[in-house]
Amino acid sequence: MDIENKSRRQLQSEQTKDRLFHAAMELLAERNFDDITIRDIVARAEVSIGTFYNYYSTKMEVFYEAYRIADHYFAETVAPLLSQGTVLERIMSFFDYYAHYSSDLTDLRMTKLLYNPDNTLFCRDPHQGMVGVLLQIIHKGLDEGALVSGDSAEEIAEYLMVAVRGLVYNWCTRDGSYDLAASTRRFVHRLLAYYLPASAKPV
């Protein structure tokens, strides 16, 4: 019974967080971040101020729910789609989804908001969620010899994520003026060339 009650509480908690997050996203589509108040968010989500403060201390924390949602999306939706193909194809596909998530599912305004120097969630546990999906593919690539490097799988995953986040940041500074998905594909293709065995490197 305790497990059932805990599961029910967790589900209710996630549903409330989702309502607050989607309310915040709707407001961000209508106005600037600085013009959105906590009262605006709770009014749109139809919850009380007290409920808000049960979960968050600031309005920015609501927008950081994007990471919980992204981790769930990559673990539950994207990962099963990356089970086929070569290791390189699977890594390329992972970053296709990453670019799509950054440019289409969250959109430019939201991505700009998240890409700030105070965001510590870029450094969350790499073995979970989104980066965990990439890490599994890289481990497999190293085990099979499809990737070669003196670096660990964790180091390769971090290098690729930092590099691609830099590209996304550049896209943000250019106000989304170029195709992020196409640029990410070219960028990652060049980065991965470093980790190919000599027999697989382009001449």
PDB file of C-alpha atoms in Angstrom:
ATOM      1  CA  MET A   1       0.000   0.000   0.000  1.00  0.00           C
ATOM      2  CA  ASP A   2       2.853   2.394   0.818  1.00  0.00           C
ATOM      3  CA  ILE A   3       4.410   1.732  -2.601  1.00  0.00           C
ATOM      4  CA  GLU A   4       1.062   2.329  -4.292  1.00  0.00           C
ATOM      5  CA  ASN A   5       0.548   5.553  -2.364  1.00  0.00           C
ATOM      6  CA  LYS A   6       4.073   6.709  -3.179  1.00  0.00           C
ATOM      7  CA  SER A   7       3.563   5.981  -6.867  1.00  0.00           C
ATOM      8  CA  ARG A   8       0.291   7.885  -6.824  1.00  0.00           C
ATOM      9  CA  ARG A   9       1.965  10.846  -5.125  1.00  0.00           C
ATOM     10  CA  GLN A  10       4.808  10.790  -7.620  1.00  0.00           C
ATOM     11  CA  LEU A  11       2.369  10.708 -10.526  1.00  0.00           C
ATOM     12  CA  GLN A  12       0.389  13.607  -9.093  1.00  0.00           C
ATOM     13  CA  SER A  13       3.613  15.533  -8.493  1.00  0.00           C
ATOM     14  CA  GLU A  14       4.734  15.035 -12.096  1.00  0.00           C
ATOM     15  CA  GLN A  15       1.323  16.027 -13.424  1.00  0.00           C
ATOM     16  CA  THR A  16       1.388  19.232 -11.376  1.00  0.00           C
ATOM     17  CA  LYS A  17       4.899  20.018 -12.567  1.00  0.00           C
ATOM     18  CA  ASP A  18       3.819  19.388 -16.144  1.00  0.00           C
ATOM     19  CA  ARG A  19       0.883  21.791 -15.754  1.00  0.00           C
ATOM     20  CA  LEU A  20       3.155  24.495 -14.373  1.00  0.00           C
ATOM     21  CA  PHE A  21       5.761  23.899 -17.076  1.00  0.00           C
ATOM     22  CA  HIS A  22       3.288  24.004 -19.952  1.00  0.00           C
ATOM     23  CA  ALA A  23       1.678  27.123 -18.473  1.00  0.00           C
ATOM     24  CA  ALA A  24       5.109  28.767 -18.304  1.00  0.00           C
ATOM     25  CA  MET A  25       5.848  27.732 -21.896  1.00  0.00           C
ATOM     26  CA  GLU A  26       2.572  29.221 -23.115  1.00  0.00           C
ATOM     27  CA  LEU A  27       3.378  32.483 -21.358  1.00  0.00           C
ATOM     28  CA  LEU A  28       6.904  32.540 -22.799  1.00  0.00           C
ATOM     29  CA  ALA A  29       5.410  32.296 -26.285  1.00  0.00           C
ATOM     30  CA  GLU A  30       3.353  35.396 -25.512  1.00  0.00           C
ATOM     31  CA  ARG A  31       5.785  37.643 -23.653  1.00  0.00           C
ATOM     32  CA  ASN A  32       9.380  38.058 -22.483  1.00  0.00           C
ATOM     33  CA  PHE A  33      10.691  36.026 -19.563  1.00  0.00           C
ATOM     34  CA  ASP A  34      11.158  39.143 -17.389  1.00  0.00           C
ATOM     35  CA  ASP A  35       7.491  40.050 -17.892  1.00  0.00           C
ATOM     36  CA  ILE A  36       6.248  36.690 -16.575  1.00  0.00           C
ATOM     37  CA  THR A  37       5.473  36.429 -12.867  1.00  0.00           C
ATOM     38  CA  ILE A  38       4.898  33.437 -10.639  1.00  0.00           C
ATOM     39  CA  ARG A  39       1.304  34.603 -10.236  1.00  0.00           C
ATOM     40  CA  ASP A  40       0.920  34.528 -14.025  1.00  0.00           C
ATOM     41  CA  ILE A  41       2.177  30.939 -14.112  1.00  0.00           C
ATOM     42  CA  VAL A  42      -0.052  29.621 -11.326  1.00  0.00           C
ATOM     43  CA  ALA A  43      -3.073  31.425 -12.758  1.00  0.00           C
ATOM     44  CA  ARG A  44      -2.494  29.833 -16.168  1.00  0.00           C
ATOM     45  CA  ALA A  45      -1.877  26.406 -14.602  1.00  0.00           C
ATOM     46  CA  GLU A  46      -4.874  26.821 -12.259  1.00  0.00           C
ATOM     47  CA  VAL A  47      -2.929  25.924  -9.112  1.00  0.00           C
ATOM     48  CA  SER A  48      -2.272  27.877  -5.943  1.00  0.00           C
ATOM     49  CA  ILE A  49       0.804  29.901  -5.041  1.00  0.00           C
ATOM     50  CA  GLY A  50       1.352  27.458  -2.185  1.00  0.00           C
ATOM     51  CA  THR A  51       1.396  24.549  -4.611  1.00  0.00           C
ATOM     52  CA  PHE A  52       3.992  26.347  -6.710  1.00  0.00           C
ATOM     53  CA  TYR A  53       6.304  26.817  -3.731  1.00  0.00           C
ATOM     54  CA  ASN A  54       5.949  23.158  -2.807  1.00  0.00           C
ATOM     55  CA  TYR A  55       8.022  22.436  -5.909  1.00  0.00           C
ATOM     56  CA  TYR A  56       9.969  25.559  -6.845  1.00  0.00           C
ATOM     57  CA  SER A  57      11.704  28.554  -5.333  1.00  0.00           C
ATOM     58  CA  THR A  58      11.870  30.680  -8.481  1.00  0.00           C
ATOM     59  CA  LYS A  59      10.098  30.899 -11.836  1.00  0.00           C
ATOM     60  CA  MET A  60      13.323  29.895 -13.603  1.00  0.00           C
ATOM     61  CA  GLU A  61      13.166  26.500 -11.920  1.00  0.00           C
ATOM     62  CA  VAL A  62       9.871  25.851 -13.695  1.00  0.00           C
ATOM     63  CA  PHE A  63      11.538  26.292 -17.069  1.00  0.00           C
ATOM     64  CA  TYR A  64      14.298  23.896 -16.016  1.00  0.00           C
ATOM     65  CA  GLU A  65      11.620  21.192 -16.014  1.00  0.00           C
ATOM     66  CA  ALA A  66      12.515  21.039 -19.714  1.00  0.00           C
ATOM     67  CA  TYR A  67      15.407  18.789 -18.699  1.00  0.00           C
ATOM     68  CA  ARG A  68      13.228  16.273 -16.886  1.00  0.00           C
ATOM     69  CA  ILE A  69      10.927  16.184 -19.887  1.00  0.00           C
ATOM     70  CA  ALA A  70      13.847  15.939 -22.342  1.00  0.00           C
ATOM     71  CA  ASP A  71      15.462  13.111 -20.374  1.00  0.00           C
ATOM     72  CA  HIS A  72      12.189  11.201 -20.371  1.00  0.00           C
ATOM     73  CA  TYR A  73      11.704  11.841 -24.107  1.00  0.00           C
ATOM     74  CA  PHE A  74      15.176  10.578 -24.996  1.00  0.00           C
ATOM     75  CA  ALA A  75      15.043   7.565 -22.683  1.00  0.00           C
ATOM     76  CA  GLU A  76      11.521   6.454 -23.589  1.00  0.00           C
ATOM     77  CA  THR A  77      10.996   7.676 -27.173  1.00  0.00           C
ATOM     78  CA  VAL A  78      14.367   8.269 -28.830  1.00  0.00           C
ATOM     79  CA  ALA A  79      16.410   5.374 -27.412  1.00  0.00           C
ATOM     80  CA  PRO A  80      14.207   2.639 -28.976  1.00  0.00           C
ATOM     81  CA  LEU A  81      14.582   4.379 -32.351  1.00  0.00           C
ATOM     82  CA  LEU A  82      18.382   4.155 -32.122  1.00  0.00           C
ATOM     83  CA  SER A  83      18.648   0.378 -31.887  1.00  0.00           C
ATOM     84  CA  GLN A  84      19.415  -0.185 -35.573  1.00  0.00           C
ATOM     85  CA  GLY A  85      22.275   0.863 -37.859  1.00  0.00           C
ATOM     86  CA  THR A  86      25.983   1.322 -37.323  1.00  0.00           C
ATOM     87  CA  VAL A  87      27.318   3.036 -34.234  1.00  0.00           C
ATOM     88  CA  LEU A  88      28.142   6.140 -36.269  1.00  0.00           C
ATOM     89  CA  GLU A  89      24.650   6.218 -37.762  1.00  0.00           C
ATOM     90  CA  ARG A  90      23.138   5.904 -34.306  1.00  0.00           C
ATOM     91  CA  ILE A  91      25.250   8.744 -32.903  1.00  0.00           C
ATOM     92  CA  MET A  92      24.346  10.917 -35.889  1.00  0.00           C
ATOM     93  CA  SER A  93      20.671  10.105 -35.336  1.00  0.00           C
ATOM     94  CA  PHE A  94      20.968  10.946 -31.633  1.00  0.00           C
ATOM     95  CA  PHE A  95      22.178  14.435 -32.499  1.00  0.00           C
ATOM     96  CA  ASP A  96      19.502  14.760 -35.191  1.00  0.00           C
ATOM     97  CA  TYR A  97      16.966  14.319 -32.399  1.00  0.00           C
ATOM     98  CA  TYR A  98      18.923  16.670 -30.144  1.00  0.00           C
ATOM     99  CA  ALA A  99      18.879  19.426 -32.772  1.00  0.00           C
ATOM    100  CA  HIS A 100      15.190  18.811 -33.450  1.00  0.00           C
ATOM    101  CA  TYR A 101      14.425  19.030 -29.732  1.00  0.00           C
ATOM    102  CA  SER A 102      16.406  22.269 -29.345  1.00  0.00           C
ATOM    103  CA  SER A 103      15.005  24.032 -32.402  1.00  0.00           C
ATOM    104  CA  ASP A 104      11.490  22.646 -32.807  1.00  0.00           C
ATOM    105  CA  LEU A 105      10.167  21.010 -29.646  1.00  0.00           C
ATOM    106  CA  THR A 106      11.410  23.707 -27.285  1.00  0.00           C
ATOM    107  CA  ASP A 107      11.898  26.527 -29.875  1.00  0.00           C
ATOM    108  CA  LEU A 108      14.419  29.354 -30.103  1.00  0.00           C
ATOM    109  CA  ARG A 109      13.096  31.530 -27.284  1.00  0.00           C
ATOM    110  CA  MET A 110      13.099  28.671 -24.786  1.00  0.00           C
ATOM    111  CA  THR A 111      16.529  27.435 -25.888  1.00  0.00           C
ATOM    112  CA  LYS A 112      17.940  30.934 -25.434  1.00  0.00           C
ATOM    113  CA  LEU A 113      16.529  31.007 -21.923  1.00  0.00           C
ATOM    114  CA  LEU A 114      18.052  27.646 -20.997  1.00  0.00           C
ATOM    115  CA  TYR A 115      21.497  28.393 -22.429  1.00  0.00           C
ATOM    116  CA  ASN A 116      22.690  30.597 -19.588  1.00  0.00           C
ATOM    117  CA  PRO A 117      25.867  30.376 -17.447  1.00  0.00           C
ATOM    118  CA  ASP A 118      23.907  29.708 -14.251  1.00  0.00           C
ATOM    119  CA  ASN A 119      22.328  26.538 -15.626  1.00  0.00           C
ATOM    120  CA  THR A 120      23.936  23.683 -13.675  1.00  0.00           C
ATOM    121  CA  LEU A 121      21.727  21.063 -15.345  1.00  0.00           C
ATOM    122  CA  PHE A 122      24.170  20.786 -18.235  1.00  0.00           C
ATOM    123  CA  CYS A 123      26.354  18.968 -15.689  1.00  0.00           C
ATOM    124  CA  ARG A 124      23.773  16.484 -14.387  1.00  0.00           C
ATOM    125  CA  ASP A 125      24.541  12.751 -14.117  1.00  0.00           C
ATOM    126  CA  PRO A 126      25.629  11.677 -17.631  1.00  0.00           C
ATOM    127  CA  HIS A 127      24.572   8.079 -17.011  1.00  0.00           C
ATOM    128  CA  GLN A 128      20.904   9.038 -16.868  1.00  0.00           C
ATOM    129  CA  GLY A 129      18.378  10.398 -19.327  1.00  0.00           C
ATOM    130  CA  MET A 130      19.450  12.076 -22.528  1.00  0.00           C
ATOM    131  CA  VAL A 131      23.230  11.775 -22.232  1.00  0.00           C
ATOM    132  CA  GLY A 132      22.847   8.256 -20.877  1.00  0.00           C
ATOM    133  CA  VAL A 133      21.346   7.238 -24.236  1.00  0.00           C
ATOM    134  CA  LEU A 134      24.382   8.618 -26.074  1.00  0.00           C
ATOM    135  CA  LEU A 135      26.762   7.024 -23.583  1.00  0.00           C
ATOM    136  CA  GLN A 136      25.351   3.548 -24.202  1.00  0.00           C
ATOM    137  CA  ILE A 137      25.928   3.901 -27.948  1.00  0.00           C
ATOM    138  CA  ILE A 138      29.499   5.104 -27.439  1.00  0.00           C
ATOM    139  CA  HIS A 139      30.267   2.235 -25.041  1.00  0.00           C
ATOM    140  CA  LYS A 140      29.068  -0.189 -27.688  1.00  0.00           C
ATOM    141  CA  GLY A 141      31.148   1.532 -30.351  1.00  0.00           C
ATOM    142  CA  LEU A 142      34.318   1.270 -28.266  1.00  0.00           C
ATOM    143  CA  ASP A 143      33.621  -2.364 -27.357  1.00  0.00           C
ATOM    144  CA  GLU A 144      33.111  -3.300 -31.019  1.00  0.00           C
ATOM    145  CA  GLY A 145      36.061  -1.273 -32.313  1.00  0.00           C
ATOM    146  CA  ALA A 146      33.819   0.978 -34.398  1.00  0.00           C
ATOM    147  CA  LEU A 147      35.242   3.876 -32.371  1.00  0.00           C
ATOM    148  CA  VAL A 148      38.865   4.110 -31.248  1.00  0.00           C
ATOM    149  CA  SER A 149      40.241   6.474 -28.654  1.00  0.00           C
ATOM    150  CA  GLY A 150      42.349   6.706 -25.548  1.00  0.00           C
ATOM    151  CA  ASP A 151      39.396   8.550 -24.033  1.00  0.00           C
ATOM    152  CA  SER A 152      36.699   6.841 -22.016  1.00  0.00           C
ATOM    153  CA  ALA A 153      33.116   6.672 -23.265  1.00  0.00           C
ATOM    154  CA  GLU A 154      32.220   9.291 -20.660  1.00  0.00           C
ATOM    155  CA  GLU A 155      34.917  11.647 -21.954  1.00  0.00           C
ATOM    156  CA  ILE A 156      33.824  11.189 -25.575  1.00  0.00           C
ATOM    157  CA  ALA A 157      30.170  11.818 -24.673  1.00  0.00           C
ATOM    158  CA  GLU A 158      31.107  14.942 -22.730  1.00  0.00           C
ATOM    159  CA  TYR A 159      33.269  16.228 -25.588  1.00  0.00           C
ATOM    160  CA  LEU A 160      30.511  15.723 -28.143  1.00  0.00           C
ATOM    161  CA  MET A 161      27.829  17.276 -25.928  1.00  0.00           C
ATOM    162  CA  VAL A 162      29.970  20.313 -25.068  1.00  0.00           C
ATOM    163  CA  ALA A 163      30.832  20.828 -28.737  1.00  0.00           C
ATOM    164  CA  VAL A 164      27.240  20.525 -29.962  1.00  0.00           C
ATOM    165  CA  ARG A 165      25.947  22.728 -27.155  1.00  0.00           C
ATOM    166  CA  GLY A 166      28.435  25.319 -28.375  1.00  0.00           C
ATOM    167  CA  LEU A 167      26.878  25.072 -31.823  1.00  0.00           C
ATOM    168  CA  VAL A 168      23.384  25.452 -30.345  1.00  0.00           C
ATOM    169  CA  TYR A 169      24.576  28.492 -28.392  1.00  0.00           C
ATOM    170  CA  ASN A 170      25.945  29.998 -31.626  1.00  0.00           C
ATOM    171  CA  TRP A 171      22.583  29.306 -33.280  1.00  0.00           C
ATOM    172  CA  CYS A 172      20.916  31.183 -30.423  1.00  0.00           C
ATOM    173  CA  THR A 173      23.233  34.185 -30.822  1.00  0.00           C
ATOM    174  CA  ARG A 174      22.328  34.265 -34.524  1.00  0.00           C
ATOM    175  CA  ASP A 175      18.609  34.254 -33.669  1.00  0.00           C
ATOM    176  CA  GLY A 176      18.120  30.886 -35.321  1.00  0.00           C
ATOM    177  CA  SER A 177      19.149  32.267 -38.696  1.00  0.00           C
ATOM    178  CA  TYR A 178      20.382  28.918 -40.019  1.00  0.00           C
ATOM    179  CA  ASP A 179      19.147  25.335 -40.101  1.00  0.00           C
ATOM    180  CA  LEU A 180      20.295  23.894 -36.779  1.00  0.00           C
ATOM    181  CA  ALA A 181      19.575  20.282 -37.760  1.00  0.00           C
ATOM    182  CA  ALA A 182      21.646  20.453 -40.955  1.00  0.00           C
ATOM    183  CA  SER A 183      24.501  22.298 -39.238  1.00  0.00           C
ATOM    184  CA  THR A 184      24.538  19.833 -36.355  1.00  0.00           C
ATOM    185  CA  ARG A 185      24.748  16.896 -38.759  1.00  0.00           C
ATOM    186  CA  ARG A 186      27.759  18.396 -40.581  1.00  0.00           C
ATOM    187  CA  PHE A 187      29.383  19.374 -37.288  1.00  0.00           C
ATOM    188  CA  VAL A 188      28.999  15.956 -35.641  1.00  0.00           C
ATOM    189  CA  HIS A 189      30.156  14.154 -38.798  1.00  0.00           C
ATOM    190  CA  ARG A 190      33.433  16.081 -38.619  1.00  0.00           C
ATOM    191  CA  LEU A 191      33.820  15.526 -34.882  1.00  0.00           C
ATOM    192  CA  LEU A 192      33.278  11.788 -35.181  1.00  0.00           C
ATOM    193  CA  ALA A 193      36.005  11.465 -37.824  1.00  0.00           C
ATOM    194  CA  TYR A 194      38.527  11.809 -34.993  1.00  0.00           C
ATOM    195  CA  TYR A 195      37.220   8.628 -33.350  1.00  0.00           C
ATOM    196  CA  LEU A 196      37.094   6.436 -36.450  1.00  0.00           C
ATOM    197  CA  PRO A 197      39.597   3.623 -36.894  1.00  0.00           C
ATOM    198  CA  ALA A 198      42.198   4.359 -39.588  1.00  0.00           C
ATOM    199  CA  SER A 199      40.513   1.974 -42.038  1.00  0.00           C
ATOM    200  CA  ALA A 200      37.245   3.916 -41.777  1.00  0.00           C
ATOM    201  CA  LYS A 201      38.636   7.448 -42.018  1.00  0.00           C
ATOM    202  CA  PRO A 202      37.877   9.342 -45.234  1.00  0.00           C
ATOM    203  CA  VAL A 203      40.858   9.539 -47.594  1.00  0.00           C
TER     204      VAL A 203
END
